[in-house]
Amino acid sequence: MIRPARVKVVEVGPRDGLQNEAQALPIEIKLRLVEDLAEAGLAVVEAGSFVSPRWVPQMAASAELYQRLRRRPGTAYPALVPNDKGLEAALEAGVAEVAVFIAASDGFSQKNIACSVADSLTRVGPVIRRARERGLLVRGYVSCVVACPYDGATDPARVADLSAWLMDQGCYEVSLGDTIGIATADQVRRLIGAVAQKIPREDLALHFHDTYGQGVANILASLEEGVAVFDSSVAGLGGCPYARGATGNVATEDVLHLLHGLGIETGVDALKVARAGGWISERLNRPNGSRAGRALLAAG
Ligand code: HMG
Ligand code: MG
């Protein structure tokens, strides 16, 4: 299959990354991060989530963040919502796009949202429909698409069914999450092949965590399967509280280096992203998790 000529990079660092960092950052730092990433040309920056602050205290200030955010025309700033309460709070904060999430394994679903996959569908379906009625765009996530830290290997056919279900409910795109970052390229190809039997490849995004260092290789495999949307996190921020040892998402700077090297257009300025990555790593007092980011910054 021919690789896409243009790719959409969905920056999830301010949400998927920061939700897992040990310390909650001051709102001014989060605002600057989101604004700098949008300024770098990223057309989608997932900026926060409206979940229980007891479960994820790092995202507790998301309402204030969305209220104060200076939005760049042409950039989307989706927020993650788990239920009606989260949807209402997101609407009140002026959010125009939400993301809902389900898992392909019951073990992870129980740990992440305290219910089975089947129960989560009865909760999430109405959230999608209500969000659409209120004029919001809705993105859908499926977690643990290759393996689950509690239940083991995931059947690609289950991922395909859940993806089709999300699209039927009204999502415009489904992001397949290798939540624990364990997938290798052939597994990814098989997964995409299975899901593409149920929904068009154009409606698919891939969301890799980089635990085993396979993120960039898996993106290359996905490109060759015709996928043109990838989630990534500046400086490789993050981890996963319900998947021990899991690291953050594949780093945006590393993904951009791959894509631009292949001659694929993204509309993103890699150096500006690298600067944002260096800056936020310093604020968090943690090493910069992007090799390409470190190299770009060292080169000036
Ligand atoms: P629960 O305890 O079963 O919920 O949690 P509940 O309905 O019984 O409510 C308990 C309390 O939470 C109540 O407060 C509710 O009001 C409150 P209390 O009366 O005890 O004071 N509550 C809320 N507060 C704020 N916003 C809300 C909300 N909902 C209830 N929206 C629940 C169920 C879903 C709420 C909880 O489990 C939760 O918030 N989970 C979210 C966990 C999370 O954010 N995980 C990370 C995102 S998923 C992810 O990262 C994967 C992804 O990146 C893809 C991949 O990598 O695979 C997307
Ligand atoms: Mg994730």
PDB file of C-alpha atoms in Angstrom, residues 71-266:
ATOM      1  CA  ARG A  71      -7.400  29.367  20.885  1.00  0.00           C
ATOM      2  CA  ARG A  72      -5.591  29.455  17.595  1.00  0.00           C
ATOM      3  CA  PRO A  73      -7.930  29.459  14.585  1.00  0.00           C
ATOM      4  CA  GLY A  74      -7.834  26.108  12.826  1.00  0.00           C
ATOM      5  CA  THR A  75      -6.638  24.175  15.890  1.00  0.00           C
ATOM      6  CA  ALA A  76      -8.895  21.677  17.693  1.00  0.00           C
ATOM      7  CA  TYR A  77      -8.507  21.166  21.443  1.00  0.00           C
ATOM      8  CA  PRO A  78     -10.416  17.975  22.335  1.00  0.00           C
ATOM      9  CA  ALA A  79     -11.012  17.040  25.977  1.00  0.00           C
ATOM     10  CA  LEU A  80     -11.449  13.528  27.317  1.00  0.00           C
ATOM     11  CA  VAL A  81     -14.805  12.778  29.014  1.00  0.00           C
ATOM     12  CA  PRO A  82     -15.852   9.488  30.671  1.00  0.00           C
ATOM     13  CA  ASN A  83     -19.539  10.160  31.368  1.00  0.00           C
ATOM     14  CA  ASP A  84     -22.381  12.714  31.317  1.00  0.00           C
ATOM     15  CA  LYS A  85     -20.969  14.633  34.229  1.00  0.00           C
ATOM     16  CA  GLY A  86     -17.706  15.098  32.333  1.00  0.00           C
ATOM     17  CA  LEU A  87     -19.560  16.086  29.152  1.00  0.00           C
ATOM     18  CA  GLU A  88     -21.580  18.752  30.971  1.00  0.00           C
ATOM     19  CA  ALA A  89     -18.449  20.162  32.605  1.00  0.00           C
ATOM     20  CA  ALA A  90     -16.672  20.236  29.242  1.00  0.00           C
ATOM     21  CA  LEU A  91     -19.584  22.068  27.608  1.00  0.00           C
ATOM     22  CA  GLU A  92     -19.630  24.615  30.405  1.00  0.00           C
ATOM     23  CA  ALA A  93     -15.901  25.231  29.912  1.00  0.00           C
ATOM     24  CA  GLY A  94     -16.406  25.951  26.191  1.00  0.00           C
ATOM     25  CA  VAL A  95     -14.994  22.714  24.780  1.00  0.00           C
ATOM     26  CA  ALA A  96     -15.922  22.140  21.103  1.00  0.00           C
ATOM     27  CA  GLU A  97     -14.664  18.567  20.742  1.00  0.00           C
ATOM     28  CA  VAL A  98     -14.584  15.653  23.168  1.00  0.00           C
ATOM     29  CA  ALA A  99     -12.961  12.236  23.194  1.00  0.00           C
ATOM     30  CA  VAL A 100     -14.576   9.193  24.773  1.00  0.00           C
ATOM     31  CA  PHE A 101     -12.674   6.074  25.747  1.00  0.00           C
ATOM     32  CA  ILE A 102     -13.408   2.387  26.087  1.00  0.00           C
ATOM     33  CA  ALA A 103     -11.090  -0.590  26.479  1.00  0.00           C
ATOM     34  CA  ALA A 104     -10.833  -3.855  24.580  1.00  0.00           C
ATOM     35  CA  SER A 105     -10.250  -5.751  27.840  1.00  0.00           C
ATOM     36  CA  ASP A 106     -12.340  -6.008  30.974  1.00  0.00           C
ATOM     37  CA  GLY A 107      -9.350  -6.024  33.314  1.00  0.00           C
ATOM     38  CA  PHE A 108      -8.151  -2.615  32.150  1.00  0.00           C
ATOM     39  CA  SER A 109     -11.680  -1.212  31.974  1.00  0.00           C
ATOM     40  CA  GLN A 110     -12.276  -2.140  35.615  1.00  0.00           C
ATOM     41  CA  LYS A 111      -9.032  -0.470  36.741  1.00  0.00           C
ATOM     42  CA  ASN A 112      -9.498   2.637  34.597  1.00  0.00           C
ATOM     43  CA  ILE A 113     -13.210   3.388  34.912  1.00  0.00           C
ATOM     44  CA  ALA A 114     -14.516   0.849  37.462  1.00  0.00           C
ATOM     45  CA  CYS A 115     -16.790  -1.131  35.134  1.00  0.00           C
ATOM     46  CA  SER A 116     -16.711  -3.878  32.495  1.00  0.00           C
ATOM     47  CA  VAL A 117     -16.405  -3.119  28.781  1.00  0.00           C
ATOM     48  CA  ALA A 118     -20.086  -4.025  28.245  1.00  0.00           C
ATOM     49  CA  ASP A 119     -21.184  -1.649  31.022  1.00  0.00           C
ATOM     50  CA  SER A 120     -18.942   1.095  29.648  1.00  0.00           C
ATOM     51  CA  LEU A 121     -20.750   0.911  26.298  1.00  0.00           C
ATOM     52  CA  THR A 122     -24.093   1.610  27.933  1.00  0.00           C
ATOM     53  CA  ARG A 123     -22.519   4.683  29.553  1.00  0.00           C
ATOM     54  CA  VAL A 124     -20.505   5.962  26.603  1.00  0.00           C
ATOM     55  CA  GLY A 125     -23.123   5.480  23.848  1.00  0.00           C
ATOM     56  CA  PRO A 126     -25.495   8.125  25.276  1.00  0.00           C
ATOM     57  CA  VAL A 127     -22.534  10.462  25.960  1.00  0.00           C
ATOM     58  CA  ILE A 128     -21.577  10.315  22.269  1.00  0.00           C
ATOM     59  CA  ARG A 129     -25.151  10.912  21.126  1.00  0.00           C
ATOM     60  CA  ARG A 130     -25.703  13.815  23.525  1.00  0.00           C
ATOM     61  CA  ALA A 131     -22.403  15.399  22.556  1.00  0.00           C
ATOM     62  CA  ARG A 132     -23.355  15.182  18.867  1.00  0.00           C
ATOM     63  CA  GLU A 133     -26.796  16.704  19.624  1.00  0.00           C
ATOM     64  CA  ARG A 134     -25.023  19.615  21.312  1.00  0.00           C
ATOM     65  CA  GLY A 135     -22.918  20.157  18.194  1.00  0.00           C
ATOM     66  CA  LEU A 136     -19.642  18.657  19.413  1.00  0.00           C
ATOM     67  CA  LEU A 137     -17.278  16.505  17.418  1.00  0.00           C
ATOM     68  CA  VAL A 138     -16.482  13.217  19.151  1.00  0.00           C
ATOM     69  CA  ARG A 139     -13.313  11.160  18.873  1.00  0.00           C
ATOM     70  CA  GLY A 140     -13.277   7.576  20.197  1.00  0.00           C
ATOM     71  CA  TYR A 141     -10.435   5.687  21.843  1.00  0.00           C
ATOM     72  CA  VAL A 142     -10.061   1.949  22.299  1.00  0.00           C
ATOM     73  CA  SER A 143      -7.382   0.967  24.842  1.00  0.00           C
ATOM     74  CA  CYS A 144      -5.324  -2.209  25.130  1.00  0.00           C
ATOM     75  CA  VAL A 145      -5.747  -3.041  21.451  1.00  0.00           C
ATOM     76  CA  VAL A 146      -2.836  -5.493  21.363  1.00  0.00           C
ATOM     77  CA  ALA A 147      -2.532  -6.618  24.965  1.00  0.00           C
ATOM     78  CA  CYS A 148      -3.811  -5.809  28.437  1.00  0.00           C
ATOM     79  CA  PRO A 149      -1.658  -5.827  31.579  1.00  0.00           C
ATOM     80  CA  TYR A 150      -4.347  -7.867  33.375  1.00  0.00           C
ATOM     81  CA  ASP A 151      -6.005 -10.010  30.685  1.00  0.00           C
ATOM     82  CA  GLY A 152      -3.115 -10.738  28.278  1.00  0.00           C
ATOM     83  CA  ALA A 153      -3.394 -10.737  24.477  1.00  0.00           C
ATOM     84  CA  THR A 154      -6.325  -8.931  22.852  1.00  0.00           C
ATOM     85  CA  ASP A 155      -8.280 -10.442  19.955  1.00  0.00           C
ATOM     86  CA  PRO A 156      -8.069  -8.033  16.966  1.00  0.00           C
ATOM     87  CA  ALA A 157     -11.652  -8.992  16.039  1.00  0.00           C
ATOM     88  CA  ARG A 158     -12.854  -7.533  19.357  1.00  0.00           C
ATOM     89  CA  VAL A 159     -11.029  -4.289  18.615  1.00  0.00           C
ATOM     90  CA  ALA A 160     -12.632  -4.213  15.167  1.00  0.00           C
ATOM     91  CA  ASP A 161     -16.134  -4.659  16.631  1.00  0.00           C
ATOM     92  CA  LEU A 162     -15.600  -1.966  19.260  1.00  0.00           C
ATOM     93  CA  SER A 163     -14.193   0.448  16.671  1.00  0.00           C
ATOM     94  CA  ALA A 164     -17.192  -0.108  14.417  1.00  0.00           C
ATOM     95  CA  TRP A 165     -19.468   0.429  17.407  1.00  0.00           C
ATOM     96  CA  LEU A 166     -17.821   3.792  18.206  1.00  0.00           C
ATOM     97  CA  MET A 167     -18.227   4.952  14.593  1.00  0.00           C
ATOM     98  CA  ASP A 168     -21.882   3.818  14.563  1.00  0.00           C
ATOM     99  CA  GLN A 169     -22.558   5.852  17.691  1.00  0.00           C
ATOM    100  CA  GLY A 170     -21.267   9.025  16.011  1.00  0.00           C
ATOM    101  CA  CYS A 171     -17.489   9.272  16.442  1.00  0.00           C
ATOM    102  CA  TYR A 172     -15.644  10.777  13.475  1.00  0.00           C
ATOM    103  CA  GLU A 173     -12.410   8.853  14.144  1.00  0.00           C
ATOM    104  CA  VAL A 174     -11.245   5.943  16.283  1.00  0.00           C
ATOM    105  CA  SER A 175      -7.839   5.951  17.930  1.00  0.00           C
ATOM    106  CA  LEU A 176      -6.441   2.494  18.672  1.00  0.00           C
ATOM    107  CA  GLY A 177      -4.328   2.604  21.829  1.00  0.00           C
ATOM    108  CA  ASP A 178      -1.398   0.309  22.522  1.00  0.00           C
ATOM    109  CA  THR A 179      -1.746   1.470  26.095  1.00  0.00           C
ATOM    110  CA  ILE A 180       1.160  -0.547  27.457  1.00  0.00           C
ATOM    111  CA  GLY A 181       3.460   0.043  24.491  1.00  0.00           C
ATOM    112  CA  ILE A 182       4.164  -3.613  23.865  1.00  0.00           C
ATOM    113  CA  ALA A 183       3.103  -4.054  20.230  1.00  0.00           C
ATOM    114  CA  THR A 184       5.527  -4.921  17.445  1.00  0.00           C
ATOM    115  CA  ALA A 185       5.134  -4.148  13.757  1.00  0.00           C
ATOM    116  CA  ASP A 186       3.542  -7.376  12.514  1.00  0.00           C
ATOM    117  CA  GLN A 187       0.962  -7.303  15.311  1.00  0.00           C
ATOM    118  CA  VAL A 188       0.128  -3.761  14.293  1.00  0.00           C
ATOM    119  CA  ARG A 189      -0.296  -4.767  10.651  1.00  0.00           C
ATOM    120  CA  ARG A 190      -2.597  -7.637  11.635  1.00  0.00           C
ATOM    121  CA  LEU A 191      -4.609  -5.350  13.890  1.00  0.00           C
ATOM    122  CA  ILE A 192      -5.099  -2.714  11.195  1.00  0.00           C
ATOM    123  CA  GLY A 193      -6.035  -5.422   8.689  1.00  0.00           C
ATOM    124  CA  ALA A 194      -8.717  -6.721  11.070  1.00  0.00           C
ATOM    125  CA  VAL A 195     -10.132  -3.299  11.948  1.00  0.00           C
ATOM    126  CA  ALA A 196     -10.122  -2.175   8.308  1.00  0.00           C
ATOM    127  CA  GLN A 197     -12.610  -4.944   7.556  1.00  0.00           C
ATOM    128  CA  LYS A 198     -15.136  -3.031   9.652  1.00  0.00           C
ATOM    129  CA  ILE A 199     -14.253   0.653   9.221  1.00  0.00           C
ATOM    130  CA  PRO A 200     -12.340   2.605   6.550  1.00  0.00           C
ATOM    131  CA  ARG A 201      -8.622   3.137   7.188  1.00  0.00           C
ATOM    132  CA  GLU A 202      -9.187   6.900   6.795  1.00  0.00           C
ATOM    133  CA  ASP A 203     -11.228   6.849  10.014  1.00  0.00           C
ATOM    134  CA  LEU A 204      -8.411   5.237  11.992  1.00  0.00           C
ATOM    135  CA  ALA A 205      -5.724   6.744  14.195  1.00  0.00           C
ATOM    136  CA  LEU A 206      -2.988   4.824  16.013  1.00  0.00           C
ATOM    137  CA  HIS A 207      -1.929   5.707  19.543  1.00  0.00           C
ATOM    138  CA  PHE A 208       1.370   4.150  20.551  1.00  0.00           C
ATOM    139  CA  HIS A 209       3.060   4.240  23.901  1.00  0.00           C
ATOM    140  CA  ASP A 210       6.812   3.719  23.696  1.00  0.00           C
ATOM    141  CA  THR A 211       7.488   1.342  26.588  1.00  0.00           C
ATOM    142  CA  TYR A 212       9.457  -1.128  24.480  1.00  0.00           C
ATOM    143  CA  GLY A 213      10.859   1.507  22.108  1.00  0.00           C
ATOM    144  CA  GLN A 214       8.684   0.349  19.198  1.00  0.00           C
ATOM    145  CA  GLY A 215       6.601   3.482  18.682  1.00  0.00           C
ATOM    146  CA  VAL A 216       8.344   4.809  15.575  1.00  0.00           C
ATOM    147  CA  ALA A 217       8.664   1.325  14.008  1.00  0.00           C
ATOM    148  CA  ASN A 218       4.959   0.749  14.627  1.00  0.00           C
ATOM    149  CA  ILE A 219       4.104   4.060  12.996  1.00  0.00           C
ATOM    150  CA  LEU A 220       6.085   3.092   9.908  1.00  0.00           C
ATOM    151  CA  ALA A 221       4.170  -0.199   9.766  1.00  0.00           C
ATOM    152  CA  SER A 222       0.868   1.696  10.154  1.00  0.00           C
ATOM    153  CA  LEU A 223       1.786   4.169   7.402  1.00  0.00           C
ATOM    154  CA  GLU A 224       2.407   1.240   5.116  1.00  0.00           C
ATOM    155  CA  GLU A 225      -1.069  -0.009   6.028  1.00  0.00           C
ATOM    156  CA  GLY A 226      -2.535   3.318   4.885  1.00  0.00           C
ATOM    157  CA  VAL A 227      -3.087   4.982   8.282  1.00  0.00           C
ATOM    158  CA  ALA A 228      -2.587   8.759   8.248  1.00  0.00           C
ATOM    159  CA  VAL A 229      -3.375   9.889  11.823  1.00  0.00           C
ATOM    160  CA  PHE A 230      -1.081   9.343  14.820  1.00  0.00           C
ATOM    161  CA  ASP A 231      -1.251  10.393  18.450  1.00  0.00           C
ATOM    162  CA  SER A 232       1.968  11.399  20.170  1.00  0.00           C
ATOM    163  CA  SER A 233       3.210  13.293  23.169  1.00  0.00           C
ATOM    164  CA  VAL A 234       5.759  16.117  23.255  1.00  0.00           C
ATOM    165  CA  ALA A 235       8.987  14.986  24.962  1.00  0.00           C
ATOM    166  CA  GLY A 236       7.381  11.533  25.352  1.00  0.00           C
ATOM    167  CA  LEU A 237       5.587  12.736  28.474  1.00  0.00           C
ATOM    168  CA  GLY A 238       3.552  10.341  30.542  1.00  0.00           C
ATOM    169  CA  GLY A 239       3.039   6.758  31.584  1.00  0.00           C
ATOM    170  CA  CYS A 240      -0.053   4.882  32.692  1.00  0.00           C
ATOM    171  CA  PRO A 241      -1.127   4.475  36.322  1.00  0.00           C
ATOM    172  CA  TYR A 242      -3.023   1.255  35.522  1.00  0.00           C
ATOM    173  CA  ALA A 243      -0.263  -0.375  33.474  1.00  0.00           C
ATOM    174  CA  ARG A 244       2.842  -0.830  35.572  1.00  0.00           C
ATOM    175  CA  GLY A 245       6.090   0.078  33.829  1.00  0.00           C
ATOM    176  CA  ALA A 246       4.321   1.634  30.834  1.00  0.00           C
ATOM    177  CA  THR A 247       5.997   4.799  29.600  1.00  0.00           C
ATOM    178  CA  GLY A 248       4.530   7.801  27.862  1.00  0.00           C
ATOM    179  CA  ASN A 249       3.344   8.038  24.304  1.00  0.00           C
ATOM    180  CA  VAL A 250       5.800   7.908  21.457  1.00  0.00           C
ATOM    181  CA  ALA A 251       7.425  11.370  21.382  1.00  0.00           C
ATOM    182  CA  THR A 252       6.028  13.895  18.916  1.00  0.00           C
ATOM    183  CA  GLU A 253       9.536  15.052  17.967  1.00  0.00           C
ATOM    184  CA  ASP A 254      10.566  11.456  17.099  1.00  0.00           C
ATOM    185  CA  VAL A 255       7.417  10.966  15.017  1.00  0.00           C
ATOM    186  CA  LEU A 256       7.995  14.236  13.153  1.00  0.00           C
ATOM    187  CA  HIS A 257      11.585  13.226  12.374  1.00  0.00           C
ATOM    188  CA  LEU A 258      10.316   9.977  10.839  1.00  0.00           C
ATOM    189  CA  LEU A 259       7.499  11.610   8.877  1.00  0.00           C
ATOM    190  CA  HIS A 260       9.517  14.535   7.550  1.00  0.00           C
ATOM    191  CA  GLY A 261      12.375  12.176   6.650  1.00  0.00           C
ATOM    192  CA  LEU A 262       9.919  10.144   4.574  1.00  0.00           C
ATOM    193  CA  GLY A 263       8.826  13.316   2.791  1.00  0.00           C
ATOM    194  CA  ILE A 264       5.394  13.231   4.454  1.00  0.00           C
ATOM    195  CA  GLU A 265       3.796  16.617   5.134  1.00  0.00           C
ATOM    196  CA  THR A 266       2.541  17.437   8.617  1.00  0.00           C
TER     197      THR A 266
END
